[in-house]
Amino acid sequence: MQEPEQDGRPLRAYADPAYRPLCATLAEVRANIDRLDDEIVALLAQRAMYVKDAARFKKDAYQVSAPARQAEVFAKVRALATRHNQGFEGLEDVVEAGYRALVAAFIAAEQTYHDKMTSLEDGDV
């Protein structure tokens, strides 16, 4: 098998008459995905710093994993996916699966930070 042509014409069409193509070529599609990936990674880098900061407020591994907060986040991102969906069937499932992987990785990193921290005595800041 070979990769599809970057600048070739579309080889398939959606049956849905409401669908409106976003790009004229696969190269254009990929350029837009790359642009969005840059923005997404920049936002994830910001999120990472808040995850790192959160470790300061937790006393043990259970609090780092925060199962109730995880459930809240997964429900919230599913709702956000529904709100922002522009016609991608199953977007909620894709977003939740992505967030489950993301949260698991962030929890592992936060636990590492937590383990390296020192406890503060009452009154310390």
mmCIF file of C-alpha atoms in Angstrom:
data_model
loop_
_atom_site.group_PDB
_atom_site.id
_atom_site.type_symbol
_atom_site.label_atom_id
_atom_site.label_comp_id
_atom_site.label_asym_id
_atom_site.label_seq_id
_atom_site.Cartn_x
_atom_site.Cartn_y
_atom_site.Cartn_z
ATOM 1 C CA MET A 1 0.000 0.000 0.000
ATOM 2 C CA GLN A 2 1.086 3.544 -0.564
ATOM 3 C CA GLU A 3 0.085 6.788 1.064
ATOM 4 C CA PRO A 4 -2.573 8.909 -0.673
ATOM 5 C CA GLU A 5 -1.484 11.733 -2.962
ATOM 6 C CA GLN A 6 -1.142 15.013 -1.105
ATOM 7 C CA ASP A 7 -2.348 17.204 -3.951
ATOM 8 C CA GLY A 8 -4.644 14.778 -5.732
ATOM 9 C CA ARG A 9 -8.374 15.147 -6.155
ATOM 10 C CA PRO A 10 -10.799 13.580 -3.656
ATOM 11 C CA LEU A 11 -11.451 9.893 -4.308
ATOM 12 C CA ARG A 12 -14.645 9.567 -2.273
ATOM 13 C CA ALA A 13 -17.711 11.692 -1.477
ATOM 14 C CA TYR A 14 -20.088 11.776 1.476
ATOM 15 C CA ALA A 15 -23.684 10.785 0.720
ATOM 16 C CA ASP A 16 -24.938 13.462 3.135
ATOM 17 C CA PRO A 17 -25.934 16.486 0.998
ATOM 18 C CA ALA A 18 -25.435 18.790 4.005
ATOM 19 C CA TYR A 19 -21.706 17.978 4.216
ATOM 20 C CA ARG A 20 -19.494 20.840 3.045
ATOM 21 C CA PRO A 21 -15.818 20.082 2.318
ATOM 22 C CA LEU A 22 -13.322 22.174 4.242
ATOM 23 C CA CYS A 23 -10.291 21.751 1.986
ATOM 24 C CA ALA A 24 -9.487 21.163 -1.687
ATOM 25 C CA THR A 25 -6.538 18.802 -1.127
ATOM 26 C CA LEU A 26 -5.228 16.352 1.433
ATOM 27 C CA ALA A 27 -2.190 18.623 1.832
ATOM 28 C CA GLU A 28 -4.515 21.432 2.880
ATOM 29 C CA VAL A 29 -6.321 19.125 5.332
ATOM 30 C CA ARG A 30 -3.015 18.065 6.870
ATOM 31 C CA ALA A 31 -1.726 21.641 7.086
ATOM 32 C CA ASN A 32 -4.842 22.621 9.030
ATOM 33 C CA ILE A 33 -4.534 19.603 11.314
ATOM 34 C CA ASP A 34 -0.868 20.495 11.953
ATOM 35 C CA ARG A 35 -1.862 24.095 12.764
ATOM 36 C CA LEU A 36 -4.506 22.880 15.212
ATOM 37 C CA ASP A 37 -2.064 20.378 16.761
ATOM 38 C CA ASP A 38 0.300 23.251 17.531
ATOM 39 C CA GLU A 39 -2.506 25.134 19.295
ATOM 40 C CA ILE A 40 -3.692 22.015 21.141
ATOM 41 C CA VAL A 41 -0.184 21.156 22.386
ATOM 42 C CA ALA A 42 0.319 24.747 23.552
ATOM 43 C CA LEU A 43 -2.906 24.454 25.571
ATOM 44 C CA LEU A 44 -1.851 21.063 26.949
ATOM 45 C CA ALA A 45 1.430 22.607 28.071
ATOM 46 C CA GLN A 46 -0.565 25.227 29.996
ATOM 47 C CA ARG A 47 -2.810 22.521 31.462
ATOM 48 C CA ALA A 48 0.296 20.593 32.519
ATOM 49 C CA MET A 49 1.490 23.467 34.668
ATOM 50 C CA TYR A 50 -1.852 23.569 36.494
ATOM 51 C CA VAL A 51 -1.614 19.814 37.045
ATOM 52 C CA LYS A 52 1.867 20.347 38.474
ATOM 53 C CA ASP A 53 0.565 23.082 40.754
ATOM 54 C CA ALA A 54 -2.342 20.901 41.926
ATOM 55 C CA ALA A 55 0.112 18.431 43.481
ATOM 56 C CA ARG A 56 0.854 21.012 46.198
ATOM 57 C CA PHE A 57 -2.681 20.676 47.564
ATOM 58 C CA LYS A 58 -2.862 16.890 47.868
ATOM 59 C CA LYS A 59 -1.743 14.761 50.786
ATOM 60 C CA ASP A 60 -1.547 11.275 49.210
ATOM 61 C CA ALA A 61 -1.827 9.152 46.048
ATOM 62 C CA TYR A 62 -5.603 8.828 46.377
ATOM 63 C CA GLN A 63 -5.981 12.590 46.347
ATOM 64 C CA VAL A 64 -3.631 12.820 43.361
ATOM 65 C CA SER A 65 -5.787 10.365 41.408
ATOM 66 C CA ALA A 66 -8.992 12.123 42.556
ATOM 67 C CA PRO A 67 -11.508 9.640 41.080
ATOM 68 C CA ALA A 68 -14.522 11.890 41.652
ATOM 69 C CA ARG A 69 -12.766 14.751 39.843
ATOM 70 C CA GLN A 70 -11.879 12.406 36.979
ATOM 71 C CA ALA A 71 -15.534 11.438 36.552
ATOM 72 C CA GLU A 72 -16.468 15.115 36.613
ATOM 73 C CA VAL A 73 -13.882 15.936 33.919
ATOM 74 C CA PHE A 74 -15.008 13.081 31.660
ATOM 75 C CA ALA A 75 -18.661 14.128 31.920
ATOM 76 C CA LYS A 76 -17.722 17.766 31.302
ATOM 77 C CA VAL A 77 -15.654 17.044 28.175
ATOM 78 C CA ARG A 78 -18.422 14.846 26.753
ATOM 79 C CA ALA A 79 -20.819 17.775 27.188
ATOM 80 C CA LEU A 80 -18.275 20.137 25.610
ATOM 81 C CA ALA A 81 -17.888 17.762 22.674
ATOM 82 C CA THR A 82 -21.656 17.771 22.181
ATOM 83 C CA ARG A 83 -21.737 21.572 22.341
ATOM 84 C CA HIS A 84 -18.864 22.032 19.891
ATOM 85 C CA ASN A 85 -19.688 19.184 17.510
ATOM 86 C CA GLN A 86 -19.997 20.352 13.918
ATOM 87 C CA GLY A 87 -21.136 17.057 12.440
ATOM 88 C CA PHE A 88 -18.624 14.391 13.504
ATOM 89 C CA GLU A 89 -20.535 11.276 14.543
ATOM 90 C CA GLY A 90 -19.178 9.833 17.786
ATOM 91 C CA LEU A 91 -17.166 12.924 18.720
ATOM 92 C CA GLU A 92 -18.131 12.530 22.383
ATOM 93 C CA ASP A 93 -16.584 9.052 22.461
ATOM 94 C CA VAL A 94 -13.406 10.246 20.746
ATOM 95 C CA VAL A 95 -13.033 13.176 23.138
ATOM 96 C CA GLU A 96 -13.672 11.051 26.216
ATOM 97 C CA ALA A 97 -11.181 8.386 25.088
ATOM 98 C CA GLY A 98 -8.576 11.074 24.455
ATOM 99 C CA TYR A 99 -9.182 12.645 27.844
ATOM 100 C CA ARG A 100 -9.004 9.289 29.618
ATOM 101 C CA ALA A 101 -5.523 8.755 28.159
ATOM 102 C CA LEU A 102 -4.557 12.376 28.853
ATOM 103 C CA VAL A 103 -5.747 12.299 32.465
ATOM 104 C CA ALA A 104 -3.998 8.977 33.143
ATOM 105 C CA ALA A 105 -0.712 10.407 31.872
ATOM 106 C CA PHE A 106 -1.155 13.648 33.811
ATOM 107 C CA ILE A 107 -1.952 11.722 37.020
ATOM 108 C CA ALA A 108 1.216 9.662 36.611
ATOM 109 C CA ALA A 109 3.249 12.841 36.149
ATOM 110 C CA GLU A 110 1.501 14.593 39.040
ATOM 111 C CA GLN A 111 2.211 11.603 41.292
ATOM 112 C CA THR A 112 5.914 11.852 40.400
ATOM 113 C CA TYR A 113 5.913 15.534 41.335
ATOM 114 C CA HIS A 114 3.949 14.786 44.510
ATOM 115 C CA ASP A 115 6.427 12.091 45.559
ATOM 116 C CA LYS A 116 9.355 14.523 45.218
ATOM 117 C CA MET A 117 7.733 17.254 47.334
ATOM 118 C CA THR A 118 8.261 17.876 50.998
ATOM 119 C CA SER A 119 5.366 18.155 53.439
ATOM 120 C CA LEU A 120 4.649 21.518 54.980
ATOM 121 C CA GLU A 121 4.023 21.856 58.683
ATOM 122 C CA ASP A 122 0.863 23.627 59.838
ATOM 123 C CA GLY A 123 1.338 27.316 59.248
ATOM 124 C CA ASP A 124 4.016 26.893 56.541
ATOM 125 C CA VAL A 125 3.216 28.239 53.100
#
